[in-house]
């Protein structure tokens, strides 16, 4: 009997590779303009109207406390949705570039160590080993949880 494998769409942020459960990926779009909202966190770029649904667009670089990057022809927005029937959510995340789709079994995935304040560990599901590199797998449930997603860090 083979071990259950799960597919992940991977993408690049500041030279690091991240992955999300491919079953949560609704679509991948090239970067396009958004409607900006007043009085919002800097990582919330605005909203788009996608076939009648208003979707918030989050710059994942900025949400993770990294330096913003000028958007170019490789910049993409990954539209994610959760499978929570009680609290459905759809969010677009802006990433530097899409990478690949990988299959990982549970034995390929390690629990993440503590990263301190550089990356909010609530978004990390684990670290997957693929040949000589590690891919940070994101927890789509917490990534799409509006309490975590829109939490604004107070700076001293």
Short mmCIF file of N, CA, C and O in Angstrom, two decimals, residues 21 31 51 79-80 87 89 102 107 115 122:
data_model
loop_
_atom_site.label_atom_id
_atom_site.label_comp_id
_atom_site.label_asym_id
_atom_site.label_seq_id
_atom_site.Cartn_x
_atom_site.Cartn_y
_atom_site.Cartn_z
N UNK A 21 -1.22 23.94 -0.62
CA UNK A 21 -2.01 22.78 -1.04
C UNK A 21 -2.68 23.12 -2.38
O UNK A 21 -3.41 24.09 -2.49
N UNK A 31 -0.25 39.57 -12.66
CA UNK A 31 -0.57 40.75 -11.86
C UNK A 31 -1.39 41.73 -12.67
O UNK A 31 -1.10 42.01 -13.83
N UNK A 51 -15.23 37.66 -11.50
CA UNK A 51 -16.51 37.05 -11.87
C UNK A 51 -17.59 37.28 -10.81
O UNK A 51 -18.28 36.37 -10.38
N UNK A 79 -4.96 32.85 -6.57
CA UNK A 79 -6.25 32.94 -5.90
C UNK A 79 -6.45 31.64 -5.12
O UNK A 79 -6.48 30.56 -5.71
N UNK A 80 -6.56 31.78 -3.79
CA UNK A 80 -6.72 30.63 -2.91
C UNK A 80 -8.11 30.63 -2.30
O UNK A 80 -8.68 31.69 -2.03
N UNK A 87 -17.12 28.98 7.20
CA UNK A 87 -16.51 30.29 7.02
C UNK A 87 -15.67 30.30 5.74
O UNK A 87 -14.45 30.36 5.80
N UNK A 89 -13.62 31.36 2.50
CA UNK A 89 -12.79 32.53 2.23
C UNK A 89 -12.08 32.35 0.91
O UNK A 89 -11.68 31.25 0.55
N UNK A 102 4.69 19.89 -6.76
CA UNK A 102 5.37 18.73 -6.19
C UNK A 102 4.38 17.86 -5.45
O UNK A 102 3.38 18.37 -4.92
N UNK A 107 5.99 11.67 5.29
CA UNK A 107 7.37 11.46 5.75
C UNK A 107 8.35 12.45 5.13
O UNK A 107 9.46 12.61 5.61
N UNK A 115 10.97 30.36 14.07
CA UNK A 115 11.69 31.34 13.24
C UNK A 115 11.77 32.71 13.91
O UNK A 115 12.19 33.66 13.28
N UNK A 122 2.56 30.89 12.48
CA UNK A 122 1.19 30.39 12.39
C UNK A 122 0.84 30.04 10.95
O UNK A 122 -0.06 29.25 10.71
#
